[in-house]
Amino acid sequence: MPTLSISPPAAEPISLAEAKAFLRIDHDDEDGLIEALISAARIRVESITGRALMSQGYHTVLDAWPSRRVGADCAGSGRNHRCGDRL
């Protein structure tokens, strides 16, 4: 059940200016590298934590239709039962 990113975040968690101020870099020679490092760091954190840091669009592909129903029927009515079991 792969989840695919269909729209990347509109911006990174920190801006190029914030990163350059933190790194105390005054020139523009390394801007491309710093932007790539910011993006790579965000992607790495998201892959380790399994959470998105910024709003993104995703598409999940299911191999088959789920065998159990999910929704109001699964909330139960005070009895112990599994989702999909008839009451």
mmCIF file with all atom_site columns, C-alpha atoms in Angstrom:
data_model
loop_
_atom_site.group_PDB
_atom_site.id
_atom_site.type_symbol
_atom_site.label_atom_id
_atom_site.label_alt_id
_atom_site.label_comp_id
_atom_site.label_asym_id
_atom_site.label_entity_id
_atom_site.label_seq_id
_atom_site.pdbx_PDB_ins_code
_atom_site.Cartn_x
_atom_site.Cartn_y
_atom_site.Cartn_z
_atom_site.occupancy
_atom_site.B_iso_or_equiv
_atom_site.pdbx_formal_charge
_atom_site.auth_seq_id
_atom_site.auth_comp_id
_atom_site.auth_asym_id
_atom_site.auth_atom_id
_atom_site.pdbx_PDB_model_num
ATOM 1  C CA . MET A 1 1  ? 0.000   0.000  0.000  1.00 0.00 ? 1  MET A CA 1
ATOM 2  C CA . PRO A 1 2  ? 2.333   2.739  -1.193 1.00 0.00 ? 2  PRO A CA 1
ATOM 3  C CA . THR A 1 3  ? 1.648   6.372  -0.408 1.00 0.00 ? 3  THR A CA 1
ATOM 4  C CA . LEU A 1 4  ? 2.841   8.754  -3.093 1.00 0.00 ? 4  LEU A CA 1
ATOM 5  C CA . SER A 1 5  ? 3.483   12.456 -2.723 1.00 0.00 ? 5  SER A CA 1
ATOM 6  C CA . ILE A 1 6  ? 1.524   14.257 -5.439 1.00 0.00 ? 6  ILE A CA 1
ATOM 7  C CA . SER A 1 7  ? 2.241   17.840 -4.418 1.00 0.00 ? 7  SER A CA 1
ATOM 8  C CA . PRO A 1 8  ? 5.366   18.838 -2.490 1.00 0.00 ? 8  PRO A CA 1
ATOM 9  C CA . PRO A 1 9  ? 5.172   21.513 0.206  1.00 0.00 ? 9  PRO A CA 1
ATOM 10 C CA . ALA A 1 10 ? 4.894   25.084 -1.010 1.00 0.00 ? 10 ALA A CA 1
ATOM 11 C CA . ALA A 1 11 ? 7.799   26.147 1.232  1.00 0.00 ? 11 ALA A CA 1
ATOM 12 C CA . GLU A 1 12 ? 10.427  24.571 3.454  1.00 0.00 ? 12 GLU A CA 1
ATOM 13 C CA . PRO A 1 13 ? 10.208  24.676 7.276  1.00 0.00 ? 13 PRO A CA 1
ATOM 14 C CA . ILE A 1 14 ? 12.919  27.347 7.385  1.00 0.00 ? 14 ILE A CA 1
ATOM 15 C CA . SER A 1 15 ? 13.780  29.936 4.759  1.00 0.00 ? 15 SER A CA 1
ATOM 16 C CA . LEU A 1 16 ? 17.105  30.383 3.016  1.00 0.00 ? 16 LEU A CA 1
ATOM 17 C CA . ALA A 1 17 ? 17.574  33.687 4.874  1.00 0.00 ? 17 ALA A CA 1
ATOM 18 C CA . GLU A 1 18 ? 17.017  32.002 8.266  1.00 0.00 ? 18 GLU A CA 1
ATOM 19 C CA . ALA A 1 19 ? 19.500  29.242 7.442  1.00 0.00 ? 19 ALA A CA 1
ATOM 20 C CA . LYS A 1 20 ? 22.103  31.727 6.213  1.00 0.00 ? 20 LYS A CA 1
ATOM 21 C CA . ALA A 1 21 ? 21.682  33.844 9.351  1.00 0.00 ? 21 ALA A CA 1
ATOM 22 C CA . PHE A 1 22 ? 22.104  30.762 11.557 1.00 0.00 ? 22 PHE A CA 1
ATOM 23 C CA . LEU A 1 23 ? 25.187  29.656 9.597  1.00 0.00 ? 23 LEU A CA 1
ATOM 24 C CA . ARG A 1 24 ? 26.541  33.249 9.515  1.00 0.00 ? 24 ARG A CA 1
ATOM 25 C CA . ILE A 1 25 ? 26.952  33.242 5.725  1.00 0.00 ? 25 ILE A CA 1
ATOM 26 C CA . ASP A 1 26 ? 26.883  36.658 4.043  1.00 0.00 ? 26 ASP A CA 1
ATOM 27 C CA . HIS A 1 27 ? 27.593  35.753 0.400  1.00 0.00 ? 27 HIS A CA 1
ATOM 28 C CA . ASP A 1 28 ? 25.257  34.151 -2.158 1.00 0.00 ? 28 ASP A CA 1
ATOM 29 C CA . ASP A 1 29 ? 27.717  31.609 -3.574 1.00 0.00 ? 29 ASP A CA 1
ATOM 30 C CA . GLU A 1 30 ? 26.287  28.645 -1.615 1.00 0.00 ? 30 GLU A CA 1
ATOM 31 C CA . ASP A 1 31 ? 22.559  29.428 -1.871 1.00 0.00 ? 31 ASP A CA 1
ATOM 32 C CA . GLY A 1 32 ? 21.791  26.420 -4.080 1.00 0.00 ? 32 GLY A CA 1
ATOM 33 C CA . LEU A 1 33 ? 23.634  24.053 -1.749 1.00 0.00 ? 33 LEU A CA 1
ATOM 34 C CA . ILE A 1 34 ? 21.955  25.459 1.366  1.00 0.00 ? 34 ILE A CA 1
ATOM 35 C CA . GLU A 1 35 ? 18.494  25.161 -0.227 1.00 0.00 ? 35 GLU A CA 1
ATOM 36 C CA . ALA A 1 36 ? 19.245  21.542 -1.212 1.00 0.00 ? 36 ALA A CA 1
ATOM 37 C CA . LEU A 1 37 ? 20.428  20.765 2.330  1.00 0.00 ? 37 LEU A CA 1
ATOM 38 C CA . ILE A 1 38 ? 17.261  22.288 3.855  1.00 0.00 ? 38 ILE A CA 1
ATOM 39 C CA . SER A 1 39 ? 15.097  20.160 1.566  1.00 0.00 ? 39 SER A CA 1
ATOM 40 C CA . ALA A 1 40 ? 17.142  17.007 2.212  1.00 0.00 ? 40 ALA A CA 1
ATOM 41 C CA . ALA A 1 41 ? 16.928  17.559 5.970  1.00 0.00 ? 41 ALA A CA 1
ATOM 42 C CA . ARG A 1 42 ? 13.123  17.942 5.806  1.00 0.00 ? 42 ARG A CA 1
ATOM 43 C CA . ILE A 1 43 ? 12.768  14.774 3.723  1.00 0.00 ? 43 ILE A CA 1
ATOM 44 C CA . ARG A 1 44 ? 15.019  12.826 6.115  1.00 0.00 ? 44 ARG A CA 1
ATOM 45 C CA . VAL A 1 45 ? 13.109  13.978 9.220  1.00 0.00 ? 45 VAL A CA 1
ATOM 46 C CA . GLU A 1 46 ? 9.795   13.107 7.550  1.00 0.00 ? 46 GLU A CA 1
ATOM 47 C CA . SER A 1 47 ? 11.043  9.629  6.610  1.00 0.00 ? 47 SER A CA 1
ATOM 48 C CA . ILE A 1 48 ? 12.353  8.906  10.119 1.00 0.00 ? 48 ILE A CA 1
ATOM 49 C CA . THR A 1 49 ? 9.307   10.205 11.975 1.00 0.00 ? 49 THR A CA 1
ATOM 50 C CA . GLY A 1 50 ? 6.672   9.160  9.446  1.00 0.00 ? 50 GLY A CA 1
ATOM 51 C CA . ARG A 1 51 ? 5.068   12.597 9.728  1.00 0.00 ? 51 ARG A CA 1
ATOM 52 C CA . ALA A 1 52 ? 4.894   15.517 7.315  1.00 0.00 ? 52 ALA A CA 1
ATOM 53 C CA . LEU A 1 53 ? 6.420   18.751 8.603  1.00 0.00 ? 53 LEU A CA 1
ATOM 54 C CA . MET A 1 54 ? 4.616   20.876 6.025  1.00 0.00 ? 54 MET A CA 1
ATOM 55 C CA . SER A 1 55 ? 1.216   20.558 4.339  1.00 0.00 ? 55 SER A CA 1
ATOM 56 C CA . GLN A 1 56 ? 1.497   18.238 1.315  1.00 0.00 ? 56 GLN A CA 1
ATOM 57 C CA . GLY A 1 57 ? -0.753  16.275 -0.999 1.00 0.00 ? 57 GLY A CA 1
ATOM 58 C CA . TYR A 1 58 ? -0.628  12.467 -0.892 1.00 0.00 ? 58 TYR A CA 1
ATOM 59 C CA . HIS A 1 59 ? -2.248  9.638  -2.843 1.00 0.00 ? 59 HIS A CA 1
ATOM 60 C CA . THR A 1 60 ? -2.510  6.162  -1.301 1.00 0.00 ? 60 THR A CA 1
ATOM 61 C CA . VAL A 1 61 ? -2.737  3.168  -3.630 1.00 0.00 ? 61 VAL A CA 1
ATOM 62 C CA . LEU A 1 62 ? -4.571  0.133  -2.226 1.00 0.00 ? 62 LEU A CA 1
ATOM 63 C CA . ASP A 1 63 ? -3.680  -3.325 -3.559 1.00 0.00 ? 63 ASP A CA 1
ATOM 64 C CA . ALA A 1 64 ? -7.225  -4.536 -2.909 1.00 0.00 ? 64 ALA A CA 1
ATOM 65 C CA . TRP A 1 65 ? -10.448 -3.280 -1.397 1.00 0.00 ? 65 TRP A CA 1
ATOM 66 C CA . PRO A 1 66 ? -10.294 -3.425 2.444  1.00 0.00 ? 66 PRO A CA 1
ATOM 67 C CA . SER A 1 67 ? -11.945 -6.616 3.711  1.00 0.00 ? 67 SER A CA 1
ATOM 68 C CA . ARG A 1 68 ? -13.373 -5.013 6.859  1.00 0.00 ? 68 ARG A CA 1
ATOM 69 C CA . ARG A 1 69 ? -15.755 -2.103 6.983  1.00 0.00 ? 69 ARG A CA 1
ATOM 70 C CA . VAL A 1 70 ? -14.597 1.008  8.743  1.00 0.00 ? 70 VAL A CA 1
ATOM 71 C CA . GLY A 1 71 ? -16.991 3.635  10.026 1.00 0.00 ? 71 GLY A CA 1
ATOM 72 C CA . ALA A 1 72 ? -20.003 3.931  12.290 1.00 0.00 ? 72 ALA A CA 1
ATOM 73 C CA . ASP A 1 73 ? -20.513 0.137  12.341 1.00 0.00 ? 73 ASP A CA 1
ATOM 74 C CA . CYS A 1 74 ? -17.095 -0.303 13.912 1.00 0.00 ? 74 CYS A CA 1
ATOM 75 C CA . ALA A 1 75 ? -17.790 2.035  16.819 1.00 0.00 ? 75 ALA A CA 1
ATOM 76 C CA . GLY A 1 76 ? -19.745 -0.715 18.541 1.00 0.00 ? 76 GLY A CA 1
ATOM 77 C CA . SER A 1 77 ? -22.817 -0.491 20.682 1.00 0.00 ? 77 SER A CA 1
ATOM 78 C CA . GLY A 1 78 ? -21.302 -1.177 24.062 1.00 0.00 ? 78 GLY A CA 1
ATOM 79 C CA . ARG A 1 79 ? -20.664 -4.866 23.280 1.00 0.00 ? 79 ARG A CA 1
ATOM 80 C CA . ASN A 1 80 ? -17.333 -6.418 22.545 1.00 0.00 ? 80 ASN A CA 1
ATOM 81 C CA . HIS A 1 81 ? -17.132 -7.210 18.845 1.00 0.00 ? 81 HIS A CA 1
ATOM 82 C CA . ARG A 1 82 ? -14.701 -6.864 15.994 1.00 0.00 ? 82 ARG A CA 1
ATOM 83 C CA . CYS A 1 83 ? -15.256 -4.526 13.086 1.00 0.00 ? 83 CYS A CA 1
ATOM 84 C CA . GLY A 1 84 ? -17.387 -6.316 10.498 1.00 0.00 ? 84 GLY A CA 1
ATOM 85 C CA . ASP A 1 85 ? -18.959 -8.756 12.968 1.00 0.00 ? 85 ASP A CA 1
ATOM 86 C CA . ARG A 1 86 ? -22.736 -8.757 13.017 1.00 0.00 ? 86 ARG A CA 1
ATOM 87 C CA . LEU A 1 87 ? -24.369 -7.828 16.308 1.00 0.00 ? 87 LEU A CA 1
#
